[in-house]
Amino acid sequence: MTDTRPRRPAPYNPARELAVRVLLRVLHADTFAAPALDAALHSARLPARDSGLATHIVYGTLRHHLSLSAALSPLLSEDTHPKVRTLLLAGAFEKLYLGTPPHAVVSEYVNLARGARLAPPGLINAVLRRIALPEGNAASELPDWLRQVYLEAYGEQAPAVMADLLEPQPLWLSVSEAGAAALEAEGSRLNGELQGLNGWNWPGHCASPAPTARVRPSPSTPPAWPAWMRWAMSRVCGCWTWPAGQV
């Protein structure tokens, strides 16, 4: 006898659902990204690594919104529902920019579409398997008026400057000797001083290769350093920027 009972939806990472719902608010409800993400992370209380992944997806999708939209355009109709389009933007960012293995992207976002009832799973599967980056460069991520400003200001160096705008920026911290010792005890690495600053790599807390932060020495020890450090990781892990502009 054939089992006709409905199957349970496969599990998915809640960080991705949180990221998609924040992006929906930013892209379709005129909400600022930073407070929307902060509020969502505060309510969800995700583990630090998942908070880092959600942060990466939200800000990365917004940084690359123009090229991701261009990649999706030939695969979707103009009347595609915002939930479907937003979920695909996040999945496309993971596949094309974040470096998540394509099979994992397809599996996770199909499960998310089905489990959270955000989109038709078959459509998500088909689009994420086919999507590829359009030809172009970093300048295509900026609106024409802003690209022109950078071209006039930087001349031949403008492409490099505009490309750097898309990279996660360093996190600046003020630490004492005790704080630096606590970082090293957690497995982080200080790379020596340059004009009073230390380069600092922390291991494996994010979904991407460990970035480098800039650490400024401080004469006093921050209170409750390990707890503060975990808070910082959960808030900015993997992103290093605090965008406040409206998309």
Short mmCIF file of C-alpha atoms in Angstrom, two decimals:
data_model
loop_
_atom_site.label_atom_id
_atom_site.label_comp_id
_atom_site.label_asym_id
_atom_site.label_seq_id
_atom_site.Cartn_x
_atom_site.Cartn_y
_atom_site.Cartn_z
CA MET A 1 0.00 0.00 0.00
CA THR A 2 1.30 3.43 -0.94
CA ASP A 3 1.77 5.88 1.94
CA THR A 4 -0.29 8.96 1.02
CA ARG A 5 0.34 10.89 4.22
CA PRO A 6 1.81 14.37 3.59
CA ARG A 7 5.53 14.59 4.21
CA ARG A 8 6.92 16.95 6.77
CA PRO A 9 8.86 19.86 5.26
CA ALA A 10 12.60 19.31 5.43
CA PRO A 11 14.42 21.49 7.99
CA TYR A 12 16.17 24.71 7.01
CA ASN A 13 18.41 27.19 8.78
CA PRO A 14 16.25 29.83 10.56
CA ALA A 15 18.93 32.43 9.81
CA ARG A 16 17.91 32.35 6.16
CA GLU A 17 14.23 32.84 6.93
CA LEU A 18 15.10 35.77 9.19
CA ALA A 19 17.26 37.31 6.45
CA VAL A 20 14.55 36.96 3.81
CA ARG A 21 11.90 38.52 6.05
CA VAL A 22 14.19 41.44 6.91
CA LEU A 23 14.94 41.96 3.22
CA LEU A 24 11.21 41.96 2.49
CA ARG A 25 10.76 44.82 4.95
CA VAL A 26 13.70 46.76 3.54
CA LEU A 27 12.94 46.30 -0.15
CA HIS A 28 9.15 46.48 -0.07
CA ALA A 29 8.14 48.35 3.10
CA ASP A 30 10.54 51.33 3.10
CA THR A 31 12.33 50.12 6.23
CA PHE A 32 15.93 50.93 7.10
CA ALA A 33 18.18 47.86 7.04
CA ALA A 34 20.16 48.30 10.26
CA PRO A 35 17.26 48.71 12.74
CA ALA A 36 15.16 46.07 11.00
CA LEU A 37 17.96 43.51 11.22
CA ASP A 38 18.87 44.47 14.78
CA ALA A 39 15.27 44.04 15.93
CA ALA A 40 14.91 40.70 14.17
CA LEU A 41 18.14 39.34 15.62
CA HIS A 42 17.19 40.53 19.10
CA SER A 43 13.84 38.76 18.91
CA ALA A 44 15.16 35.55 17.35
CA ARG A 45 18.14 35.08 19.71
CA LEU A 46 19.98 32.97 17.17
CA PRO A 47 23.39 31.45 17.91
CA ALA A 48 26.28 33.74 17.00
CA ARG A 49 27.15 31.84 13.83
CA ASP A 50 23.57 31.98 12.55
CA SER A 51 23.35 35.68 13.42
CA GLY A 52 26.48 36.19 11.35
CA LEU A 53 24.99 34.31 8.41
CA ALA A 54 21.74 36.31 8.53
CA THR A 55 23.73 39.56 8.70
CA HIS A 56 25.89 38.50 5.77
CA ILE A 57 22.87 37.63 3.64
CA VAL A 58 20.96 40.84 4.39
CA TYR A 59 23.77 43.32 3.82
CA GLY A 60 25.38 41.33 1.02
CA THR A 61 22.11 41.08 -0.90
CA LEU A 62 21.60 44.83 -0.54
CA ARG A 63 25.16 45.60 -1.70
CA HIS A 64 24.73 43.45 -4.81
CA HIS A 65 21.06 44.16 -5.40
CA LEU A 66 21.48 45.58 -8.91
CA SER A 67 23.50 42.69 -10.34
CA LEU A 68 21.35 40.09 -8.56
CA SER A 69 18.20 41.69 -9.97
CA ALA A 70 19.77 41.70 -13.43
CA ALA A 71 20.58 38.00 -13.09
CA LEU A 72 17.01 37.19 -12.01
CA SER A 73 15.28 39.38 -14.59
CA PRO A 74 15.32 36.93 -17.53
CA LEU A 75 14.14 34.08 -15.30
CA LEU A 76 11.12 35.78 -13.71
CA SER A 77 8.05 37.62 -14.92
CA GLU A 78 7.44 41.23 -13.94
CA ASP A 79 4.51 40.29 -11.70
CA THR A 80 6.51 37.83 -9.59
CA HIS A 81 5.39 38.11 -5.97
CA PRO A 82 7.77 40.11 -3.73
CA LYS A 83 8.21 37.14 -1.37
CA VAL A 84 9.34 34.94 -4.25
CA ARG A 85 11.67 37.57 -5.68
CA THR A 86 13.20 38.39 -2.29
CA LEU A 87 13.84 34.76 -1.42
CA LEU A 88 15.53 34.30 -4.80
CA LEU A 89 17.66 37.42 -4.27
CA ALA A 90 18.97 35.97 -1.01
CA GLY A 91 19.59 32.56 -2.54
CA ALA A 92 21.31 34.08 -5.56
CA PHE A 93 23.58 36.12 -3.29
CA GLU A 94 24.65 32.98 -1.45
CA LYS A 95 25.31 31.10 -4.67
CA LEU A 96 26.96 33.87 -6.69
CA TYR A 97 28.80 35.94 -4.08
CA LEU A 98 28.96 34.25 -0.69
CA GLY A 99 30.38 31.02 -2.06
CA THR A 100 27.88 28.61 -0.51
CA PRO A 101 27.99 25.35 -2.56
CA PRO A 102 25.27 25.50 -5.24
CA HIS A 103 23.65 22.22 -4.19
CA ALA A 104 23.40 23.48 -0.60
CA VAL A 105 21.86 26.78 -1.76
CA VAL A 106 19.21 25.00 -3.81
CA SER A 107 18.39 22.54 -1.04
CA GLU A 108 18.20 25.16 1.74
CA TYR A 109 16.06 27.65 -0.17
CA VAL A 110 13.72 25.00 -1.55
CA ASN A 111 13.19 23.75 2.00
CA LEU A 112 12.72 27.33 3.22
CA ALA A 113 10.22 28.09 0.47
CA ARG A 114 8.20 25.00 1.36
CA GLY A 115 8.55 25.12 5.15
CA ALA A 116 7.88 28.85 5.58
CA ARG A 117 5.37 28.98 2.70
CA LEU A 118 7.23 31.84 1.05
CA ALA A 119 7.33 30.61 -2.53
CA PRO A 120 6.61 27.63 -4.84
CA PRO A 121 9.46 25.16 -4.19
CA GLY A 122 9.60 24.04 -7.82
CA LEU A 123 10.15 27.60 -9.05
CA ILE A 124 12.88 28.22 -6.47
CA ASN A 125 14.61 24.99 -7.48
CA ALA A 126 14.53 25.82 -11.19
CA VAL A 127 15.69 29.42 -10.88
CA LEU A 128 18.54 28.84 -8.41
CA ARG A 129 19.89 26.01 -10.54
CA ARG A 130 20.01 28.22 -13.64
CA ILE A 131 20.98 31.63 -12.28
CA ALA A 132 24.37 33.06 -13.25
CA LEU A 133 25.99 36.47 -12.99
CA PRO A 134 25.49 38.85 -15.92
CA GLU A 135 28.52 40.32 -17.59
CA GLY A 136 29.74 43.52 -15.99
CA ASN A 137 31.83 44.83 -13.12
CA ALA A 138 31.49 46.35 -9.67
CA ALA A 139 30.39 49.69 -11.10
CA SER A 140 27.08 48.10 -12.13
CA GLU A 141 26.16 47.82 -8.43
CA LEU A 142 25.94 51.61 -8.14
CA PRO A 143 23.23 53.86 -9.57
CA ASP A 144 24.36 55.87 -12.59
CA TRP A 145 24.49 59.20 -10.76
CA LEU A 146 26.69 57.81 -7.98
CA ARG A 147 28.98 56.01 -10.42
CA GLN A 148 29.49 59.32 -12.22
CA VAL A 149 30.44 61.02 -8.94
CA TYR A 150 33.16 58.44 -8.31
CA LEU A 151 34.42 58.62 -11.89
CA GLU A 152 34.81 62.38 -11.64
CA ALA A 153 36.42 62.22 -8.21
CA TYR A 154 38.86 59.31 -8.73
CA GLY A 155 39.43 59.06 -12.48
CA GLU A 156 41.32 55.88 -13.39
CA GLN A 157 41.18 54.69 -9.80
CA ALA A 158 37.37 54.84 -9.70
CA PRO A 159 36.77 51.15 -10.61
CA ALA A 160 38.98 49.99 -7.74
CA VAL A 161 37.31 52.41 -5.32
CA MET A 162 33.83 51.28 -6.36
CA ALA A 163 34.82 47.63 -6.08
CA ASP A 164 36.11 48.27 -2.55
CA LEU A 165 32.71 49.68 -1.57
CA LEU A 166 31.29 46.16 -1.99
CA GLU A 167 33.76 44.56 0.40
CA PRO A 168 32.95 44.13 4.11
CA GLN A 169 34.78 46.88 5.98
CA PRO A 170 36.93 46.43 9.11
CA LEU A 171 35.44 46.44 12.56
CA TRP A 172 37.17 48.93 14.89
CA LEU A 173 37.58 47.90 18.51
CA SER A 174 39.26 49.51 21.48
CA VAL A 175 41.01 46.89 23.60
CA SER A 176 43.44 46.72 26.49
CA GLU A 177 46.27 44.24 26.97
CA ALA A 178 43.83 42.05 28.89
CA GLY A 179 41.36 42.28 26.03
CA ALA A 180 44.01 41.27 23.51
CA ALA A 181 44.96 38.34 25.75
CA ALA A 182 41.30 37.27 25.91
CA LEU A 183 41.06 37.34 22.11
CA GLU A 184 44.16 35.22 21.75
CA ALA A 185 42.85 32.79 24.38
CA GLU A 186 39.72 32.30 22.23
CA GLY A 187 41.91 31.34 19.28
CA SER A 188 42.08 34.71 17.52
CA ARG A 189 45.36 36.05 16.17
CA LEU A 190 46.85 39.55 16.43
CA ASN A 191 49.07 40.33 13.46
CA GLY A 192 51.38 42.96 14.94
CA GLU A 193 51.10 46.70 15.15
CA LEU A 194 50.87 49.29 12.42
CA GLN A 195 50.59 52.91 13.57
CA GLY A 196 49.22 51.81 16.92
CA LEU A 197 46.75 49.32 15.44
CA ASN A 198 46.69 45.54 15.47
CA GLY A 199 45.30 43.38 12.70
CA TRP A 200 43.12 40.67 14.22
CA ASN A 201 41.79 37.47 12.64
CA TRP A 202 39.20 35.46 14.54
CA PRO A 203 38.56 31.83 13.63
CA GLY A 204 35.47 30.12 12.36
CA HIS A 205 32.65 32.20 13.83
CA CYS A 206 31.23 33.21 10.45
CA ALA A 207 29.95 31.59 7.31
CA SER A 208 32.84 33.01 5.29
CA PRO A 209 36.63 33.07 5.62
CA ALA A 210 37.75 34.92 8.75
CA PRO A 211 38.00 38.65 8.07
CA THR A 212 40.51 41.00 9.63
CA ALA A 213 39.46 43.59 12.16
CA ARG A 214 41.46 46.61 13.30
CA VAL A 215 42.15 46.73 17.03
CA ARG A 216 43.08 49.98 18.72
CA PRO A 217 44.91 49.65 22.07
CA SER A 218 43.11 51.06 25.09
CA PRO A 219 44.42 52.05 28.52
CA SER A 220 41.53 50.42 30.35
CA THR A 221 40.04 46.94 30.37
CA PRO A 222 36.49 46.68 28.93
CA PRO A 223 34.08 45.30 31.56
CA ALA A 224 33.06 41.66 31.13
CA TRP A 225 35.20 41.29 28.03
CA PRO A 226 34.25 37.73 26.99
CA ALA A 227 30.51 38.47 27.16
CA TRP A 228 30.98 41.74 25.27
CA MET A 229 33.01 39.90 22.67
CA ARG A 230 30.30 37.32 22.13
CA TRP A 231 27.74 40.12 21.77
CA ALA A 232 29.90 41.81 19.13
CA MET A 233 30.31 38.57 17.22
CA SER A 234 26.58 37.93 17.17
CA ARG A 235 25.84 41.45 15.95
CA VAL A 236 28.45 42.06 13.27
CA CYS A 237 30.05 38.69 12.58
CA GLY A 238 30.83 38.40 8.90
CA CYS A 239 29.70 41.85 7.85
CA TRP A 240 31.71 44.63 9.53
CA THR A 241 29.48 47.43 8.29
CA TRP A 242 26.55 49.27 9.80
CA PRO A 243 24.55 50.52 6.79
CA ALA A 244 21.94 53.08 7.76
CA GLY A 245 20.82 54.15 4.29
CA GLN A 246 17.39 53.31 2.97
CA VAL A 247 17.21 50.97 0.01
#
